[in-house]
Short mmCIF file of C-alpha atoms and ligand atoms in Angstrom, two decimals:
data_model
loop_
_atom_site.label_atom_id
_atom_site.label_comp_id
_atom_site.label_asym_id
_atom_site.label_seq_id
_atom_site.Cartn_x
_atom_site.Cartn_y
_atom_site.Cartn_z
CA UNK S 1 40.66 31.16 34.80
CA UNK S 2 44.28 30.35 33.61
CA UNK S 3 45.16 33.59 34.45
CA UNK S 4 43.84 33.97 37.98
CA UNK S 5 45.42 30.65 38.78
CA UNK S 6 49.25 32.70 37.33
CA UNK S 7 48.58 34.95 39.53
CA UNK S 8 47.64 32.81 42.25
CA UNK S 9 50.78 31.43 41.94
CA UNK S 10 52.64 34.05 41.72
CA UNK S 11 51.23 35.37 44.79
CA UNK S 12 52.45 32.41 46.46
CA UNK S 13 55.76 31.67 45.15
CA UNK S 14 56.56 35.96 45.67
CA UNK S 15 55.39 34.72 49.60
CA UNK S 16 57.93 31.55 49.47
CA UNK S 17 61.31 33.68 50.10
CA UNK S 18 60.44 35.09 52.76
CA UNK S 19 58.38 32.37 54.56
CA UNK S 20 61.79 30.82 54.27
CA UNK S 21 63.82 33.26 55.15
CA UNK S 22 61.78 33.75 58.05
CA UNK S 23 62.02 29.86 59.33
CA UNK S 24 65.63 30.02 58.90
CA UNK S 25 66.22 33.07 60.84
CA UNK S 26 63.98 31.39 63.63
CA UNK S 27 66.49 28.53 63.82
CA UNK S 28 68.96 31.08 64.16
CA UNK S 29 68.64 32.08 67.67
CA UNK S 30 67.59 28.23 68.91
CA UNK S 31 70.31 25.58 69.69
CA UNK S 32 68.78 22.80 68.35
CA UNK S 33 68.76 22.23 64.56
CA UNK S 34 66.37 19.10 64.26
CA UNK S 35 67.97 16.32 63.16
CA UNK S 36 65.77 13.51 61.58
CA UNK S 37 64.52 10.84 63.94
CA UNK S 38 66.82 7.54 63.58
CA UNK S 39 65.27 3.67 64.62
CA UNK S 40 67.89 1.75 65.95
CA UNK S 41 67.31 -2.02 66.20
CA UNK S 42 68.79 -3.24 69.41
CA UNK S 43 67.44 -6.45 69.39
CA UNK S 44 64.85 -8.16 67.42
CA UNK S 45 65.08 -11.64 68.47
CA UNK S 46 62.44 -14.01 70.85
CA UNK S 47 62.87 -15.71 73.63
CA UNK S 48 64.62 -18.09 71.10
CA UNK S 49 68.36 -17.40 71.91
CA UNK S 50 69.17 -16.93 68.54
CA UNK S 51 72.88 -15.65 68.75
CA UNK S 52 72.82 -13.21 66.43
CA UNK S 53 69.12 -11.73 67.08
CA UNK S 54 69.40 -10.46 71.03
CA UNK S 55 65.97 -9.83 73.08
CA UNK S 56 63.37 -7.45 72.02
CA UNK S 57 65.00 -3.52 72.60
CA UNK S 58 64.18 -0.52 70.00
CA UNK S 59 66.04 2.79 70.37
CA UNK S 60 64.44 5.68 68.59
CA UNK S 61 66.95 8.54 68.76
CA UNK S 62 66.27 12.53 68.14
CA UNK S 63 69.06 14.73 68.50
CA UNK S 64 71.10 12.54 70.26
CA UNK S 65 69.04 11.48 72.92
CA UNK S 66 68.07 7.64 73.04
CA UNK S 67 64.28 6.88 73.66
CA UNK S 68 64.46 2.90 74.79
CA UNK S 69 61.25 0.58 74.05
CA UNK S 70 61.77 -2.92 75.99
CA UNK S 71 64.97 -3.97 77.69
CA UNK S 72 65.64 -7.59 76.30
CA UNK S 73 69.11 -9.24 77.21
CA UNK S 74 71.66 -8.03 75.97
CA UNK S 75 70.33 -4.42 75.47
CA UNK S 76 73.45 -2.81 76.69
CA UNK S 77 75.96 -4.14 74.83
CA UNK S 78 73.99 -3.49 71.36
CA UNK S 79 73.15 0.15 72.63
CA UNK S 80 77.12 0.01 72.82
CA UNK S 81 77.82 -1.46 69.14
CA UNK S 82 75.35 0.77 67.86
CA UNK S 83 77.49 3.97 69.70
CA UNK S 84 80.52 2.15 67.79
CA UNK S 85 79.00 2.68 64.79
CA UNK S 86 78.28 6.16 65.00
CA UNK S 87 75.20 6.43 66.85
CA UNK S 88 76.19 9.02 68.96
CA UNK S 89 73.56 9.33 71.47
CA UNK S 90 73.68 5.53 72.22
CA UNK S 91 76.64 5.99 74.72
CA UNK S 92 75.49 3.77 77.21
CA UNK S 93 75.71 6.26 80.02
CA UNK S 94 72.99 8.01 77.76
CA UNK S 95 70.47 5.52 78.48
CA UNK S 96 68.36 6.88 81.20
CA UNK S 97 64.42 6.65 79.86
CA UNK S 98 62.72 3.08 78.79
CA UNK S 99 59.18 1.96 77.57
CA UNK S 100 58.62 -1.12 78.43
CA UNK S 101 56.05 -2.92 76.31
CA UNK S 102 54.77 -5.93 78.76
CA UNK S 103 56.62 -8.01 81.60
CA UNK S 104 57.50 -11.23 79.44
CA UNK S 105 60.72 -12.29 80.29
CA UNK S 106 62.47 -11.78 76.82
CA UNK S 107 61.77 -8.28 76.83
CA UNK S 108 62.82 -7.46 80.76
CA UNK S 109 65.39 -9.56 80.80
CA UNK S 110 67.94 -7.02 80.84
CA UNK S 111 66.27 -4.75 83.05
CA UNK S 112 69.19 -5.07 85.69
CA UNK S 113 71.42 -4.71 83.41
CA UNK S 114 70.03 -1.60 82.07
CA UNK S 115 69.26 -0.15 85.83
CA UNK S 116 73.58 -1.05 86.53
CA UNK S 117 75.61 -0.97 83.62
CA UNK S 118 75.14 2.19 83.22
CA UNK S 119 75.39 3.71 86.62
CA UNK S 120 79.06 1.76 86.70
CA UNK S 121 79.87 3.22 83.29
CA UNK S 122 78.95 6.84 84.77
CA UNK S 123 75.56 7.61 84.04
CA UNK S 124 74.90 9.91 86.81
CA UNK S 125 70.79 10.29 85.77
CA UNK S 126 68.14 7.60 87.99
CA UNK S 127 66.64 5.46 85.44
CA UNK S 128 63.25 6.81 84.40
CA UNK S 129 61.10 3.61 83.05
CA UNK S 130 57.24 3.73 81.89
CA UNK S 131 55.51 0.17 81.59
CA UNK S 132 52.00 -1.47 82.76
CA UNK S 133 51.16 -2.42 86.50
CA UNK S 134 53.66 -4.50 87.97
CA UNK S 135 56.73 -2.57 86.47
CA UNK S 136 57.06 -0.50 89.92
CA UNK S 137 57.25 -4.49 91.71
CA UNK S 138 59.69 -5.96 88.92
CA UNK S 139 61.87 -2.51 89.73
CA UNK S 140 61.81 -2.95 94.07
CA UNK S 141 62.52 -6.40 93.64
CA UNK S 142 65.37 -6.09 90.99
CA UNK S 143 67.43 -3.49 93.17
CA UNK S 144 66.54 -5.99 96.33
CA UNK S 145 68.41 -8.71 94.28
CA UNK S 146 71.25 -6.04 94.05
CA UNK S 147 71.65 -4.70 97.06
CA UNK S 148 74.94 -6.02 97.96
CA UNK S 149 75.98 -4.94 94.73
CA UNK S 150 74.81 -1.67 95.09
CA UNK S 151 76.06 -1.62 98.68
CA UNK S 152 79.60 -2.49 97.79
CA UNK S 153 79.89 0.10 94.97
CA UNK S 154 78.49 2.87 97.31
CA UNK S 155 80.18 2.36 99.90
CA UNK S 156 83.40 -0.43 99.21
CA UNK S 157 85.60 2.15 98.08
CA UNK S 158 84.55 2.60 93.86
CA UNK S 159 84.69 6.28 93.23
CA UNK S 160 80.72 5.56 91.45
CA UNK S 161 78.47 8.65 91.70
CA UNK S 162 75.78 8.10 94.17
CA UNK S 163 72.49 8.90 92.17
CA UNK S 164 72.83 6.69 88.80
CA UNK S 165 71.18 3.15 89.84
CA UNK S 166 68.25 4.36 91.82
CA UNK S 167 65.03 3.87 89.55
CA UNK S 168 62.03 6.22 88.48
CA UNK S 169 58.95 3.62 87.51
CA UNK S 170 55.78 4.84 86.13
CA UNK S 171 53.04 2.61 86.14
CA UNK S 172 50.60 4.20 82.98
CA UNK S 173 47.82 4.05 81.47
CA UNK S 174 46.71 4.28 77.98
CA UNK S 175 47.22 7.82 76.44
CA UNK S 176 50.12 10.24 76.45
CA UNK S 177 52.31 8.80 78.97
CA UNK S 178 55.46 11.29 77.63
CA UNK S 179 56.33 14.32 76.48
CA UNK S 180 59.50 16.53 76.01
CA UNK S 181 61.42 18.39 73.39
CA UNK S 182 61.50 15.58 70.89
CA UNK S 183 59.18 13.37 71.12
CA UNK S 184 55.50 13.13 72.46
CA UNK S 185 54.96 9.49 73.28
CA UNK S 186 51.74 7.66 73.82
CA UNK S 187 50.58 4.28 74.72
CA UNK S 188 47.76 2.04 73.58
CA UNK S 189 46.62 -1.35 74.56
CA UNK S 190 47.26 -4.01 72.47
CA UNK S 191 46.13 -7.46 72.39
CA UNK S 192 48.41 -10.31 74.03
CA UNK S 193 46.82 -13.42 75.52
CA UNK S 194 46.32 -13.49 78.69
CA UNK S 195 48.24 -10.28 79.86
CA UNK S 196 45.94 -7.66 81.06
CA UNK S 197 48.25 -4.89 80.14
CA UNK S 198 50.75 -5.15 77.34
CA UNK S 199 51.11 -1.87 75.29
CA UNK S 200 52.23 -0.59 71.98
CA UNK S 201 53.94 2.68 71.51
CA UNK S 202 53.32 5.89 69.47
CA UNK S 203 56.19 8.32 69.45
CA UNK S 204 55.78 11.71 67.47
CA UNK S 205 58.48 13.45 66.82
CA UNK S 206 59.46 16.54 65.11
CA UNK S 207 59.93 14.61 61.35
CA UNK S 208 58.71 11.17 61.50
CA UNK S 209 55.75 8.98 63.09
CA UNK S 210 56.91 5.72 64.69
CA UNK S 211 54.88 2.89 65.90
CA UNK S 212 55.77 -0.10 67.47
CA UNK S 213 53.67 -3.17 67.95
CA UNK S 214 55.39 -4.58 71.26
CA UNK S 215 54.08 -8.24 71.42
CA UNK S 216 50.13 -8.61 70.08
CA UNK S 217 47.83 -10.69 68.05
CA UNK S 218 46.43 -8.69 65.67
CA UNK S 219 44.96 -5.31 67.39
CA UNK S 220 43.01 -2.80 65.84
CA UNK S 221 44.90 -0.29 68.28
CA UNK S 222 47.94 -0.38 65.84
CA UNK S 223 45.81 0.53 62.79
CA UNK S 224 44.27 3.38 64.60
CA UNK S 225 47.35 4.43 66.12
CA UNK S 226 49.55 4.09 63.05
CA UNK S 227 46.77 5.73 60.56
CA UNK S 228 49.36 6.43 58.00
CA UNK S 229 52.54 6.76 60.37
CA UNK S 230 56.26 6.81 58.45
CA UNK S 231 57.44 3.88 60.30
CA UNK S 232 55.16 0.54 62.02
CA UNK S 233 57.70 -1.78 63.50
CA UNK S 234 55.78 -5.22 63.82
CA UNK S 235 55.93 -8.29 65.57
CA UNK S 236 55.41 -11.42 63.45
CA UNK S 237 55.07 -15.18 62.79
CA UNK S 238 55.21 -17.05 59.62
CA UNK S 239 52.26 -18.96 58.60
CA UNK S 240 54.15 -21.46 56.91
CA UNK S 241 56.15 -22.62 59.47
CA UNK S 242 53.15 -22.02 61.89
CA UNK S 243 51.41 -24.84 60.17
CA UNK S 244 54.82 -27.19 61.35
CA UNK S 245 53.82 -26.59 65.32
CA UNK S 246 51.71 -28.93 67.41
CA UNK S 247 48.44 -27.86 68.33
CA UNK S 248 49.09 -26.65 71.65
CA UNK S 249 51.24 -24.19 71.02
CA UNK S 250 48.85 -23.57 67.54
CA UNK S 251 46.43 -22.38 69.49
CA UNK S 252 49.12 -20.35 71.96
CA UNK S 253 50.54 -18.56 69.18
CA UNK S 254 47.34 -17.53 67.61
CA UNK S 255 45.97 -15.89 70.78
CA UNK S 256 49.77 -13.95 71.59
CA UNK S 257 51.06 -13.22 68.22
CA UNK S 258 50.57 -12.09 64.89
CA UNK S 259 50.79 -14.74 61.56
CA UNK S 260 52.65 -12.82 58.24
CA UNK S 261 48.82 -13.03 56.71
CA UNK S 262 47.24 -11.13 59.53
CA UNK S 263 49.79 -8.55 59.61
CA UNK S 264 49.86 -8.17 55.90
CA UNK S 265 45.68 -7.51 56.07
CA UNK S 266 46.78 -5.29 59.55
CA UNK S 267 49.37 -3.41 57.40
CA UNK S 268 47.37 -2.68 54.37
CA UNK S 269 44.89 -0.66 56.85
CA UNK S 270 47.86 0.91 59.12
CA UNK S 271 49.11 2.34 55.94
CA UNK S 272 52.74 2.42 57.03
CA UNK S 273 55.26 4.52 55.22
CA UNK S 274 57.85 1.73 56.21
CA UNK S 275 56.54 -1.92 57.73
CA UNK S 276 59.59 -3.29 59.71
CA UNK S 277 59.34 -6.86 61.00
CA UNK S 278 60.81 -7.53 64.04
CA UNK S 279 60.49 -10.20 66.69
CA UNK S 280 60.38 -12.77 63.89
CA UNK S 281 59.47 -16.35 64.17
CA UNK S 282 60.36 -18.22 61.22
CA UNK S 283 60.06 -21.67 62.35
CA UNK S 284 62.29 -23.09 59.34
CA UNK S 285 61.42 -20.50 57.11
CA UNK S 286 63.96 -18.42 55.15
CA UNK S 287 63.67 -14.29 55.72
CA UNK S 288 62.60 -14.16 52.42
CA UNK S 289 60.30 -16.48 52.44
CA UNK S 290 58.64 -14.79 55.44
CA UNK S 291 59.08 -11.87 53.72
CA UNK S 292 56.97 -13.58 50.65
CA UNK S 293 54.21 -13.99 53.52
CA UNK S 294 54.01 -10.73 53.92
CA UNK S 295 54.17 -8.81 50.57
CA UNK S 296 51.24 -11.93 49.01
CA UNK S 297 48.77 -9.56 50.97
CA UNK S 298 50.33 -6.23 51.42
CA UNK S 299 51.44 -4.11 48.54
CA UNK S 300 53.63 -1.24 50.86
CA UNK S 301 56.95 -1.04 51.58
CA UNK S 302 58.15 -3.26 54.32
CA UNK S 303 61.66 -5.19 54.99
CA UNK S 304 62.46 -7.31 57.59
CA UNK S 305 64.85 -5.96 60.79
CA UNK S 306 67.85 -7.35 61.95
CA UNK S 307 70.14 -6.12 65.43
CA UNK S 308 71.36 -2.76 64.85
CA UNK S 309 69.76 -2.11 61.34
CA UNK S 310 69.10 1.97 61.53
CA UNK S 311 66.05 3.71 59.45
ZN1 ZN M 401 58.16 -11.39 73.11
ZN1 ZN M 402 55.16 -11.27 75.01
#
């Protein structure tokens, strides 16, 4: 038996070379040499305006091209400190394809800027955007705010290309909504009060797994959809300083959002290779101590995000 399981491996490891061999020579020929997926942490604040936590924004980035989820305010200017820092493919004339998660205000906020920064910094690309009904209304009524703006810099005299602020919106539904070179992306319905549509976001790509919450009370969607996946960035409350609200918004919170003990019993059936926490309420509470929350239920890794943290 000993011996047939030698030779076995022989067998295999004589195979190994040249199955090698052969993957590198494919690469060969191809211009892209995969480079891992990155998560970049534009913002991971609330509508809280926490200075130093800016509205709800995710970048996942493969081979240098920026995948945005939610465009909270400020979302430029961190895709622009995050470029300063060496993410290359965050140059914000890059930024030309969004998921948007749901139509609260702290995660659309900087949908204008997102749809003109960018055209006045050169991108030349319409925005493409992908979100729930009502996205396609948000975008007509955005560039109707703007249309002096626009106007002016078409026509005033600014040598601006005439192509980069018009706007692609998808209204989707549940399923793949995505798919290119890098990354296949798909959507699922999550659980978030009253809004009929709010979505969380799968994105496969050619290394890594990565699946993020968007805003929810605890949804059985993300366990499905995560099954295992490398990375689960979460939404979360603490359930200590929960306990310090009034009852009102008690009973508010528990219906939108997602309490540190839900989302460690969530978590331990996701099976995340990373949990990140983002969109943090603390309520008083330290990080660690929310962090505390979380790890009393839930033995896997899991830290908690900050703006422009990279995994
Ligand atoms: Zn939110
Ligand atoms: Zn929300």
């Amino acid at each position: 038996m000993r011996i047939l399981l030698l030779g076995v491996l022989a067998v295999v490891l004589a195979a190994a070379p040249a199955g090698l061999a052969l993957r590198v020579a494919e690469q060969q020929p191809g211009k892209n040499v995969r480079a891992a997926a990155q998560v970049v942490l534009l913002g991971t604040g609330t509508p809280n305006a926490d200075p130093d936590r800016s509205g709800p924004a995710v970048a996942i980035v493969v081979n240098d091209t920026p995948y945005l989820v939610d465009f909270g305010p400020g979302v430029v200017r961190r895709a622009s400190a995050a470029f300063r820092k060496g993410i290359k493919g965050l140059a914000v004339k890059n930024l030309d394809l969004a998921f948007v998660t749901h139509l609260h205000s702290d995660h659309t906020a900087g949908y204008p800027d997102l749809i003109l920064t960018p055209w006045v910094l050169e991108r030349k690309e319409p925005l493409k955007v992908y979100g729930p009904k009502g996205i396609k209304a948000m975008t007509a009524n955005i560039l109707r705010a703007y249309q002096q703006d626009v106007a002016i810099r078409l026509r005033g005299g600014e040598p601006s290309n005439k192509t980069g602020f018009k706007v692609i919106a998808h209204e989707i539904k549940p399923g793949v909504v995505y798919k290119d070179e890098n990354v296949t992306v798909k959507a699922f319905l999550v659980s978030h009060g009253s809004w009929k549509e709010a979505y969380g976001y799968r994105f496969e790509t050619p290394d890594r797994t990565i699946v993020i919450s968007g805003d929810c009370a605890p949804s059985p969607s993300v366990i499905d959809n995560c099954n295992g996946c490398d990375v689960l960035i979460h939404e979360v409350y603490s359930q200590t300083g929960f306990a310090t609200r009034t009852p009102d918004w008690q009973k508010y919170h528990s219906r939108y959002h997602t309490s540190s003990v839900e989302l460690a019993e969530l978590a331990s059936k996701a099976r995340p290779g990373l949990l990140i926490l983002y969109h943090q309420l603390f309520w008083g509470v330290t990080e660690d101590d929310l962090l505390k929350e979380v790890r009393a239920g839930y033995a896997g890794k899991v830290v908690s995000g900050h703006d422009l943290d990279v995994y």
